[in-house]
Short mmCIF file of C-alpha atoms and ligand atoms in Angstrom, two decimals:
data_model
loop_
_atom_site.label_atom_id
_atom_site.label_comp_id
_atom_site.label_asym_id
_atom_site.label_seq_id
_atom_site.Cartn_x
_atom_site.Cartn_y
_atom_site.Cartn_z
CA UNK A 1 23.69 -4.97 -28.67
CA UNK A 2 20.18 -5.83 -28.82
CA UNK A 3 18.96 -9.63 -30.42
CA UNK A 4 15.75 -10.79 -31.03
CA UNK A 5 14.63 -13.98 -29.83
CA UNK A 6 11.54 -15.99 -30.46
CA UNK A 7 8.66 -16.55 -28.19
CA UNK A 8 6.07 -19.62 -29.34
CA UNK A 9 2.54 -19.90 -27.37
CA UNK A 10 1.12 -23.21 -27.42
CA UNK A 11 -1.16 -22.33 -30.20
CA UNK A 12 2.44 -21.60 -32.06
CA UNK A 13 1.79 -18.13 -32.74
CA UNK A 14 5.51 -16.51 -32.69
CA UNK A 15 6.13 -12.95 -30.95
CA UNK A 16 9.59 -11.19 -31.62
CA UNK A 17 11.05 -10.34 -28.25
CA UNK A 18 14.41 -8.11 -28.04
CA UNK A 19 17.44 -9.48 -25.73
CA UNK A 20 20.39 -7.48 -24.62
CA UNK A 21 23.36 -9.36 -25.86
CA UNK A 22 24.92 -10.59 -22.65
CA UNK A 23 22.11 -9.93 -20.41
CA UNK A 24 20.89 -13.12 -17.87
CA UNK A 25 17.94 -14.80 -19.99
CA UNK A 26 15.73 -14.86 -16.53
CA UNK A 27 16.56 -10.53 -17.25
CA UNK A 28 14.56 -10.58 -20.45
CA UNK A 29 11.73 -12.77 -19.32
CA UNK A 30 11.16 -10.46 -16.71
CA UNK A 31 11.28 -7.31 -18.26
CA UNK A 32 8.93 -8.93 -20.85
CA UNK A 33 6.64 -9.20 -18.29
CA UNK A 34 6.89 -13.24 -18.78
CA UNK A 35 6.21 -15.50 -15.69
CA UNK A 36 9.17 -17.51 -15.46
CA UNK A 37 7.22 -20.74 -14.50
CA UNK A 38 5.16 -19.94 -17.37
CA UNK A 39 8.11 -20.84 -19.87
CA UNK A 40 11.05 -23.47 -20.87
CA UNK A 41 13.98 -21.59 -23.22
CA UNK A 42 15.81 -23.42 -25.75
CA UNK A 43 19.17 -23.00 -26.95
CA UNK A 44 19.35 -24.05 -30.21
CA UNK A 45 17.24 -26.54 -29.37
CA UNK A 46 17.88 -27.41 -25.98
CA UNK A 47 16.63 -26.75 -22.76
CA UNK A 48 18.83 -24.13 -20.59
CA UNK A 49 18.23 -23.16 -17.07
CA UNK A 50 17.02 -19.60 -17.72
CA UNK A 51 18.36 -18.16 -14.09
CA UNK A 52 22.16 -18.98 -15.35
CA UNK A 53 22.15 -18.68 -19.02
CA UNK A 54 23.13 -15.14 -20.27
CA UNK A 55 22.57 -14.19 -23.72
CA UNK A 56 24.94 -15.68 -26.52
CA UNK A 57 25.27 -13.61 -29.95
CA UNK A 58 25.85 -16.79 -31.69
CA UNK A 59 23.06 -19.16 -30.24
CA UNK A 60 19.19 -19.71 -31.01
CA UNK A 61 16.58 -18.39 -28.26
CA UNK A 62 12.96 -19.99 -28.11
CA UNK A 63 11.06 -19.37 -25.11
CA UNK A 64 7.68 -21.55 -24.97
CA UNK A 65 4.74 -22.14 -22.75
CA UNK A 66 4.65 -24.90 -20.39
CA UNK A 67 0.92 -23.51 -20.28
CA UNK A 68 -1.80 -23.18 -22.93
CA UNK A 69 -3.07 -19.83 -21.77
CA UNK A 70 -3.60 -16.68 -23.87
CA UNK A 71 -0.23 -14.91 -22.27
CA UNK A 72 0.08 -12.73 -25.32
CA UNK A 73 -4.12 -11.36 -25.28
CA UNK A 74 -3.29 -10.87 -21.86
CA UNK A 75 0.02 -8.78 -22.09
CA UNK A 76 -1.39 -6.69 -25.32
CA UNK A 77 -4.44 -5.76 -23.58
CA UNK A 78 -2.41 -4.17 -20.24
CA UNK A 79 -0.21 -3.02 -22.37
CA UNK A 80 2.72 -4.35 -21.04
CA UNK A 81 3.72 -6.14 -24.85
CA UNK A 82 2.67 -3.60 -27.68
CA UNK A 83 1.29 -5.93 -30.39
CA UNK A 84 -0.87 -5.93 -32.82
CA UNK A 85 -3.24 -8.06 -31.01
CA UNK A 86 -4.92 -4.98 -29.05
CA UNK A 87 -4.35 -2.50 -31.49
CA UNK A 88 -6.86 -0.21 -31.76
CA UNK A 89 -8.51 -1.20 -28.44
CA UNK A 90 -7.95 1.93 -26.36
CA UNK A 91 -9.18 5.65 -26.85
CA UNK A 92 -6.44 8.04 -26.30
CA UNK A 93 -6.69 11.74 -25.81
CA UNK A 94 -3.97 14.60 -26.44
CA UNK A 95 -4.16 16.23 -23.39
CA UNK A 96 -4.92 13.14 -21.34
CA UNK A 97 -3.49 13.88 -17.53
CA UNK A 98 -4.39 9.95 -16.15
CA UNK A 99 -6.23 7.54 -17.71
CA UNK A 100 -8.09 5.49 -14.99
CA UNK A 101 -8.10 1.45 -15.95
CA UNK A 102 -9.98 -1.05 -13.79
CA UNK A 103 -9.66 -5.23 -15.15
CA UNK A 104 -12.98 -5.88 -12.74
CA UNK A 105 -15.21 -9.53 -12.67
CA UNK A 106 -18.15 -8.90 -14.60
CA UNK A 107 -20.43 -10.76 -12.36
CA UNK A 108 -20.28 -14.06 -15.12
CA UNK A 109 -17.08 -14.67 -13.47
CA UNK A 110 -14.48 -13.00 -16.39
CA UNK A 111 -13.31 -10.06 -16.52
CA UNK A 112 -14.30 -6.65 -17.93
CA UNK A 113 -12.03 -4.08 -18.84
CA UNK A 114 -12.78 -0.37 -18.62
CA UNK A 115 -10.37 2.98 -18.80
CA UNK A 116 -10.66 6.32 -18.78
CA UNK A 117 -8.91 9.32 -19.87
CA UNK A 118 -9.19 12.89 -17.53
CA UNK A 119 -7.20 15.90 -18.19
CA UNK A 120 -5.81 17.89 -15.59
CA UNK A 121 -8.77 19.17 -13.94
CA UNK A 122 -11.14 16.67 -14.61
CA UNK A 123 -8.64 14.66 -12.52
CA UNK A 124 -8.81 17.10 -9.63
CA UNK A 125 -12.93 16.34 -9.86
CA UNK A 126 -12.50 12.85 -10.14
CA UNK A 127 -9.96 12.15 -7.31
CA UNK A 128 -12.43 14.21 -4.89
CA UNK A 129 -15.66 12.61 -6.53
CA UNK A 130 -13.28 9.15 -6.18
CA UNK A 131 -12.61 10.03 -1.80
CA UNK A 132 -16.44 11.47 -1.05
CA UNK A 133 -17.79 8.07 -2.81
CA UNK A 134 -15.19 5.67 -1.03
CA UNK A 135 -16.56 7.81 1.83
CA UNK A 136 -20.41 7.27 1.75
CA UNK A 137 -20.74 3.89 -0.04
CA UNK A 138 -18.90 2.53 3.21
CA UNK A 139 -20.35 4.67 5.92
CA UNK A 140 -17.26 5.84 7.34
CA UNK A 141 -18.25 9.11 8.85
CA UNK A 142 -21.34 9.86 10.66
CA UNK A 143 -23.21 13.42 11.06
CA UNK A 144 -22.26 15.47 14.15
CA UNK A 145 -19.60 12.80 14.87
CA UNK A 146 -16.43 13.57 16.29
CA UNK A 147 -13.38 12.18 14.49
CA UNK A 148 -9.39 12.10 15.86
CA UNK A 149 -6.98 11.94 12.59
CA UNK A 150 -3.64 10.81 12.68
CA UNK A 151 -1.64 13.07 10.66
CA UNK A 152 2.09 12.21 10.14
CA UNK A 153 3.16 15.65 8.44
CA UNK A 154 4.33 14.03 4.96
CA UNK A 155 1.96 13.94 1.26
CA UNK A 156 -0.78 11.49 2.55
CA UNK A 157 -1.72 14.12 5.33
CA UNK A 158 -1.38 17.01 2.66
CA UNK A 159 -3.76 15.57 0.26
CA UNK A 160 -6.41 14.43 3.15
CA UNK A 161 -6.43 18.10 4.19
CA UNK A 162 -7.68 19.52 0.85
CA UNK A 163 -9.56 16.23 0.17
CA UNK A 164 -11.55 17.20 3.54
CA UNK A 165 -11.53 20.97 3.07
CA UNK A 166 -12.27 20.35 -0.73
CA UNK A 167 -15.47 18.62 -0.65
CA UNK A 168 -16.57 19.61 3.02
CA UNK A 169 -19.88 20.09 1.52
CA UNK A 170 -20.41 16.66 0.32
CA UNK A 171 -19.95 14.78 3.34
CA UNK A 172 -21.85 14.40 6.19
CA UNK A 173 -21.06 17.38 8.69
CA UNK A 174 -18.38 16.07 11.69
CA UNK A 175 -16.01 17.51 13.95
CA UNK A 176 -12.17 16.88 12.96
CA UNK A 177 -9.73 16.80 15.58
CA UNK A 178 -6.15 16.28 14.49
CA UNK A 179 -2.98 14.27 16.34
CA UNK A 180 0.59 14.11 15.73
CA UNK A 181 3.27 12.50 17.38
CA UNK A 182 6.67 13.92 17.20
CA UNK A 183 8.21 11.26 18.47
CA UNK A 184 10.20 9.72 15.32
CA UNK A 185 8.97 12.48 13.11
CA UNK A 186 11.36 14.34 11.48
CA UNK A 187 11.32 18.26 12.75
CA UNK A 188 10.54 19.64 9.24
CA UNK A 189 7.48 17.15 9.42
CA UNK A 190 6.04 18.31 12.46
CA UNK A 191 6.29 21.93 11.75
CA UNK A 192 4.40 20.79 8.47
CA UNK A 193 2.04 19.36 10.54
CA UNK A 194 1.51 22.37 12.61
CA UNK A 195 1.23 24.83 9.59
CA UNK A 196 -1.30 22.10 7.57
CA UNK A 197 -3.38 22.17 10.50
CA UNK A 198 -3.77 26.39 10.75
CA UNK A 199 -4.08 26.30 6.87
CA UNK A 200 -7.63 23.73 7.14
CA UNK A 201 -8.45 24.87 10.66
CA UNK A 202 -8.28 21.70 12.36
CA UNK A 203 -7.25 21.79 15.88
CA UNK A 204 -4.03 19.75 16.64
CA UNK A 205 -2.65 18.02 19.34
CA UNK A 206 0.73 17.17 19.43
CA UNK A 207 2.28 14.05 21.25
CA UNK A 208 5.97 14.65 22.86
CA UNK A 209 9.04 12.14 23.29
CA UNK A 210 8.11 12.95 27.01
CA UNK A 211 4.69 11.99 26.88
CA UNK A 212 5.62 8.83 24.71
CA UNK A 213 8.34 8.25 27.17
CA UNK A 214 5.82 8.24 30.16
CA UNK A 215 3.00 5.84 28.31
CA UNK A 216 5.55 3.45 28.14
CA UNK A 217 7.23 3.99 31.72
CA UNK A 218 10.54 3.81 30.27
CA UNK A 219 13.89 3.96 31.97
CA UNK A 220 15.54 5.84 28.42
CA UNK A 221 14.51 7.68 25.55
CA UNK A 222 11.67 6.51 23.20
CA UNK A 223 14.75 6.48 20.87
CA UNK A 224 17.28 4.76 22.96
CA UNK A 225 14.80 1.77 23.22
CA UNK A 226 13.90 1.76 19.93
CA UNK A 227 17.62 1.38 19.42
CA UNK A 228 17.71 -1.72 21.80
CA UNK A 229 14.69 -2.84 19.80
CA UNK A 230 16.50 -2.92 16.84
CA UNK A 231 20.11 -3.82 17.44
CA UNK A 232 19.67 -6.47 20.83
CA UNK A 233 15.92 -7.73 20.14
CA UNK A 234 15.35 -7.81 16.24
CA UNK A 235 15.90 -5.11 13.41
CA UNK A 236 12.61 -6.42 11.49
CA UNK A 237 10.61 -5.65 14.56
CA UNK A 238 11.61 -1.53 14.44
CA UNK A 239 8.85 -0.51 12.06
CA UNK A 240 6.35 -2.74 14.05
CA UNK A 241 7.41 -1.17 16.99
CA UNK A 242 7.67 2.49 15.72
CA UNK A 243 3.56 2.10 14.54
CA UNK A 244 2.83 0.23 17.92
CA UNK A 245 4.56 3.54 19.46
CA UNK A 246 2.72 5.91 17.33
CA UNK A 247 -0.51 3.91 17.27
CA UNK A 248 -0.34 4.11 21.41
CA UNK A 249 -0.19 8.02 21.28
CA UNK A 250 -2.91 8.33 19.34
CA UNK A 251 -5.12 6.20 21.53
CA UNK A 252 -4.14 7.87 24.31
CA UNK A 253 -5.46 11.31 22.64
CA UNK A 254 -8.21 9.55 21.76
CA UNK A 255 -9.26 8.68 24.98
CA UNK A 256 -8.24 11.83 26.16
CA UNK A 257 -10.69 13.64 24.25
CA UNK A 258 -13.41 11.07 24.48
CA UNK A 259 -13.05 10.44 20.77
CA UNK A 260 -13.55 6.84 19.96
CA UNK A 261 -13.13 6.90 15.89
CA UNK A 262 -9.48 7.46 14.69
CA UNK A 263 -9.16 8.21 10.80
CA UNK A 264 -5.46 6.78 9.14
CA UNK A 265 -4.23 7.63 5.48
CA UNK A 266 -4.27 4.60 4.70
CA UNK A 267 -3.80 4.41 0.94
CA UNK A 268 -5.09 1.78 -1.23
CA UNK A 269 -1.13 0.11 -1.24
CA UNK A 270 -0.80 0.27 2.38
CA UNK A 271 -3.95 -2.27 2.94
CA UNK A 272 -3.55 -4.25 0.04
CA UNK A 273 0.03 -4.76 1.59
CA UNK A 274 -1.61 -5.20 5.05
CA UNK A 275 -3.70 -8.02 3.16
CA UNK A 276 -0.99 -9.55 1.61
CA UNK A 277 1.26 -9.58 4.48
CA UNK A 278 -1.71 -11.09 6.71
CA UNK A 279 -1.92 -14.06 4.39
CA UNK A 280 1.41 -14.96 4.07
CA UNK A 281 2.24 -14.69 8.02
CA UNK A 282 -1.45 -15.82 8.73
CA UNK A 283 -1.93 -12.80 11.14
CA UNK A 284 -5.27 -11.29 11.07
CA UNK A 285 -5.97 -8.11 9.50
CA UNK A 286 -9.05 -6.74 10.70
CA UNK A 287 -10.59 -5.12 7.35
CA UNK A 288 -10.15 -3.56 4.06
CA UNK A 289 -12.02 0.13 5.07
CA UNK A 290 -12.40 0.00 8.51
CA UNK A 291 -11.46 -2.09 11.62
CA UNK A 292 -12.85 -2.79 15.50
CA UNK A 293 -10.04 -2.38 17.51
CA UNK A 294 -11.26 -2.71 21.49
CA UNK A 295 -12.94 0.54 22.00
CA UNK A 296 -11.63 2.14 19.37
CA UNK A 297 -12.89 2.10 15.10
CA UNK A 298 -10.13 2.49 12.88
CA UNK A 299 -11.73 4.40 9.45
CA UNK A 300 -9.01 4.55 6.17
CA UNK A 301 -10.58 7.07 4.56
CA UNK A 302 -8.04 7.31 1.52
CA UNK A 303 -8.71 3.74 1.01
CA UNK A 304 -9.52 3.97 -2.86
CA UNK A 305 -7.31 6.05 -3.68
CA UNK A 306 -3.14 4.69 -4.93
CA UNK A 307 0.05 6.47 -3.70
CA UNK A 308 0.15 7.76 -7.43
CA UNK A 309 -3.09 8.79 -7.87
CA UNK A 310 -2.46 11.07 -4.35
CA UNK A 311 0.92 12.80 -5.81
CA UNK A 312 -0.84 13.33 -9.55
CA UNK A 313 -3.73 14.99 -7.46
CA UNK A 314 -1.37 17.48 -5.33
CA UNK A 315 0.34 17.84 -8.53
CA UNK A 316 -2.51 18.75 -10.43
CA UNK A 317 -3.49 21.06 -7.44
CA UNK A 318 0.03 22.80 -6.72
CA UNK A 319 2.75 21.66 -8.66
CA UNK A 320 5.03 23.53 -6.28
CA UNK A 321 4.14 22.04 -3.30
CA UNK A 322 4.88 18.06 -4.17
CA UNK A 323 7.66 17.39 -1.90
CA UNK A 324 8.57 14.06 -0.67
CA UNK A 325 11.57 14.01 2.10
CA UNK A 326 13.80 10.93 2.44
CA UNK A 327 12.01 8.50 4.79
CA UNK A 328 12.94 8.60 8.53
CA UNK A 329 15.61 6.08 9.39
CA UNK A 330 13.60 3.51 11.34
CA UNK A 331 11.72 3.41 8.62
CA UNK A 332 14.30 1.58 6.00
CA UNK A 333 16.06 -1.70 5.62
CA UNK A 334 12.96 -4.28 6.16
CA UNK A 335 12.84 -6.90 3.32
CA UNK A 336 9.61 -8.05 3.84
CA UNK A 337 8.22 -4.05 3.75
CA UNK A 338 9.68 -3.90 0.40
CA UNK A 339 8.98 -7.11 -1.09
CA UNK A 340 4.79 -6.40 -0.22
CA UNK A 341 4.82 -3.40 -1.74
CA UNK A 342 6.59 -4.56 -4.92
CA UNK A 343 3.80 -7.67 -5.11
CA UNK A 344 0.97 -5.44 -4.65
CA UNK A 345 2.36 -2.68 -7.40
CA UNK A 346 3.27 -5.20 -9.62
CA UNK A 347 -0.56 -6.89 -9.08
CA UNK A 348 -2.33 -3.49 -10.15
CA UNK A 349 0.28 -3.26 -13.08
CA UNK A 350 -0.66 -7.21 -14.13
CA UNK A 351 -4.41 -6.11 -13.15
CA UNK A 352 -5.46 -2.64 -12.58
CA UNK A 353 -7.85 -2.25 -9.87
CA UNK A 354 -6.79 -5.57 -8.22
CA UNK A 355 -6.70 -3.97 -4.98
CA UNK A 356 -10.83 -3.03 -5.23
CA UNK A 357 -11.23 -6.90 -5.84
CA UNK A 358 -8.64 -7.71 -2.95
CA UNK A 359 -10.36 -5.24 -0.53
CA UNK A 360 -14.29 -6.85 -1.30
CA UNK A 361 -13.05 -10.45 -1.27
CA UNK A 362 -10.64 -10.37 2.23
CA UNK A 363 -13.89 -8.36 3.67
CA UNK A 364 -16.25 -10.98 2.86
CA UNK A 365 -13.68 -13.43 4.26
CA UNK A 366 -13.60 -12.13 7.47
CA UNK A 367 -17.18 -11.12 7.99
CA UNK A 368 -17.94 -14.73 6.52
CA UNK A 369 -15.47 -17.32 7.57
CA UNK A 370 -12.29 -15.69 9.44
CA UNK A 371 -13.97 -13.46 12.62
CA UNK A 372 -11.51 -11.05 14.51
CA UNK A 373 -9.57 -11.44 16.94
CA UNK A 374 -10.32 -10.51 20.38
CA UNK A 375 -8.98 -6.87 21.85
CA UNK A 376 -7.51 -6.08 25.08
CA UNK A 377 -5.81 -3.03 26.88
CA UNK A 378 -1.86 -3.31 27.46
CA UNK A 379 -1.38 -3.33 31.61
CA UNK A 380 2.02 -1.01 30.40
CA UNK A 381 1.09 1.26 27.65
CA UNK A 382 -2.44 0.82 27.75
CA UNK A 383 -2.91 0.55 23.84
CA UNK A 384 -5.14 -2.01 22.29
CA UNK A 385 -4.22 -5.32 21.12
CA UNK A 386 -5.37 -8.16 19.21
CA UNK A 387 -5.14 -11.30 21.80
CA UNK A 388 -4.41 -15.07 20.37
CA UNK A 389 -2.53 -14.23 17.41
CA UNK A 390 0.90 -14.11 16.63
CA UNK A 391 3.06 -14.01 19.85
CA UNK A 392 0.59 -12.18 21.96
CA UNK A 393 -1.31 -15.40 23.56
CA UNK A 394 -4.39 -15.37 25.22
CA UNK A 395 -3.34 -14.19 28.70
CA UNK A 396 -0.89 -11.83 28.05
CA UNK A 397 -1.24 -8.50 30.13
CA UNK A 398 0.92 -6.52 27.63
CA UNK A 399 1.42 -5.99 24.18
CA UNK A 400 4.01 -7.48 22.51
CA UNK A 401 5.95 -4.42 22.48
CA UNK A 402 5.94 -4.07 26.28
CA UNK A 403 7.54 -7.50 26.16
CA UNK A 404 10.00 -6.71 24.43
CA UNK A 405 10.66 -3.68 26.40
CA UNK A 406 10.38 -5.70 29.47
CA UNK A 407 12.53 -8.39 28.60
CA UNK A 408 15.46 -5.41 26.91
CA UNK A 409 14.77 -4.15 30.47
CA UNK A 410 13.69 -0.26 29.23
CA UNK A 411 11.16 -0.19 31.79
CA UNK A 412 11.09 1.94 34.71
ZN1 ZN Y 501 1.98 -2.13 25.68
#
């Protein structure tokens, strides 16, 4: 049963918001897209604590602003409340595949808002128009260079392959060499790996549990100390250790073929996240497009583009072809993983094209103010890591992961 309940701003305009009849109070706030700090609720007058209260037939709802700030404008105009207050503010199209929307400072320090609206192949244009630009405007490939990607098999690597093969003749001309480590990939993954990389003609290199297993020196399986990892050390510390693992392998190739600039796919979620994560744990993250990591630089060049905008551009491309497998198991149960990505989605949904302004703002903090962290090779696996941050202090011969191993006693 559905009630409606008032909502006062402190100009004492009054919105009509609909309640569920039963539902928690803090339930409705949030799916109106209301900051709960933003807000006291009466009950017929009085204050109720709006975590415990659930909604009452009978009683009298008014939620109002602790705040005076234009909440409402702000809601109408992302569209998250559909009032009357933006109405007539947006173009729409009938056969509208995306509409892009960016909420970007104007330079007078507010904010502009732009969108717009591409049909199904004017999408396909503007995603590759969207990767060549994110490309050039920050340098990230060289001519005649030679470039290692990581591919791990899945979407991102997909889309990257036709992005690449797609606009080959708007970039500047490189050589591509591809790397994929099976260790931890599903099967299915790495045969998808193998056929993406006869499709685009990019010669790969695979890396083996055996191979992994001798990086490391360990005593077991890559597996079987990844298990130790995660049920003797600590479970949050598996997905740091699988990329460690993975990010290891691909160094080695690296080095192996004399390559010194490794592409990720990196999408525009994944370093927001990183950025996120770095400020609330106060661990370095060494930049929004690209990274210097020891004799190795790091290039994301998917970095403008979002998970979604990735599957709506394989979608538009080959409908049939948009499959996502469950994740791997090492690869579920952190919190923390979740609860990033959920601020960071929910920050483009508040403000679309947050992440641009994120990316610009943490690189000007670090070239400005924060510097990076110093690099050294692990004595074990012989990856690079950052030195004086986190757990890793300043004379440490091994990375943090070979620590752990050591101290688990994996090593041979
Ligand atoms: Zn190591």
């Amino acid at each position: 049963m559905i009630k409606s309940i008032v909502f006062a701003d402190r100009l004492d305009r009054k919105f009509e918001l609909r309640a569920k009849v039963g539902e928690y109070l803090h339930s409705t706030l949030a799916r109106n897209h209301i900051p709960v700090d933003a807000v006291v609720v009466r009950r017929d007058g009085v204050v109720v604590d709006d975590w415990q209260e659930r909604i009452d037939e009978s009683a009298e709802y008014r939620i109002e602003m602790v705040r005076a700030y234009h909440l409402p404008d702000f809601l109408s105009l992302t569209r998250l409340w559909d009032t009357e207050l933006s109405s007539g503010e947006w173009q729409t199209r009938p056969d509208s595949f995306y509409t892009k929307r960016h909420f970007m400072h104007s330079g007078q320090g507010d904010y502009d808002a732009t969108q717009v609206a591409f049909n199904r192949d004017e999408y396909v244009q503007y995603a590759e128009q969207l990767f060549v630009d994110g490309v050039h405007s920050k340098g990230l490939i060289s001519p005649g260079e030679r470039i290692l990607l990581a591919v791990s098999g899945g979407k991102d690597s997909l889309a990257l392959g036709y992005f690449l093969s797609r606009t080959a003749d708007r970039l500047p001309a490189f050589e591509l060499q591809t790397v994929h480590v099976t260790t931890f990939s599903k099967p299915l993954d790495t045969s998808f790996a193998q056929s993406m990389a006869e499709q685009f003609g990019h010669p790969l290199t695979l890396v083996t549990d055996d191979e992994v297993r001798d990086f490391y020196h360990l005593r077991v399986s890559p597996q079987e100390a990844l298990a130790e990892v995660k049920y003797k050390h600590d479970a949050s510390f598996s997905i740091a250790s699988v990329h460690s693992m993975m990010r290891c392998s691909i160094e080695r190739a690296a080095r192996n073929m004399g390559i010194t600039k490794i592409a990720f796919g990196l999408m525009r979620e994944d370093i927001c996240t990183s950025i996120i994560k770095s400020m609330f744990v106060g661990f370095p993250f060494g930049g929004s497009y690209r990274k210097r990591q020891g004799q190795f630089e790091m290039v994301y060049p998917l970095w403008p583009i979002g998970k979604k905008e990735l599957t709506l551009y394989l979608e538009a491309l080959f409908p049939s072809n948009n499959k996502q497998g469950s994740p791997v198991v090492f690869e579920r149960g952190e919190l923390a993983r979740d609860i990033h990505y959920m601020i960071v989605d929910t920050l483009e949904t508040i403000l679309p094209g947050a992440g641009f302004q994120l990316f610009e703002g943490h690189q000007r903090m670090v070239d400005n103010f924060l510097g990076l962290p110093r690099h050294k090779e692990c004595q074990n696996c012989g990856m690079s890591f950052s030195v004086g941050v986190g757990a890793a202090d300043l004379d440490a011969g091994v990375c943090e992961l070979c620590r752990v191993f050591e101290k688990l006693g994996v090593l041979a």
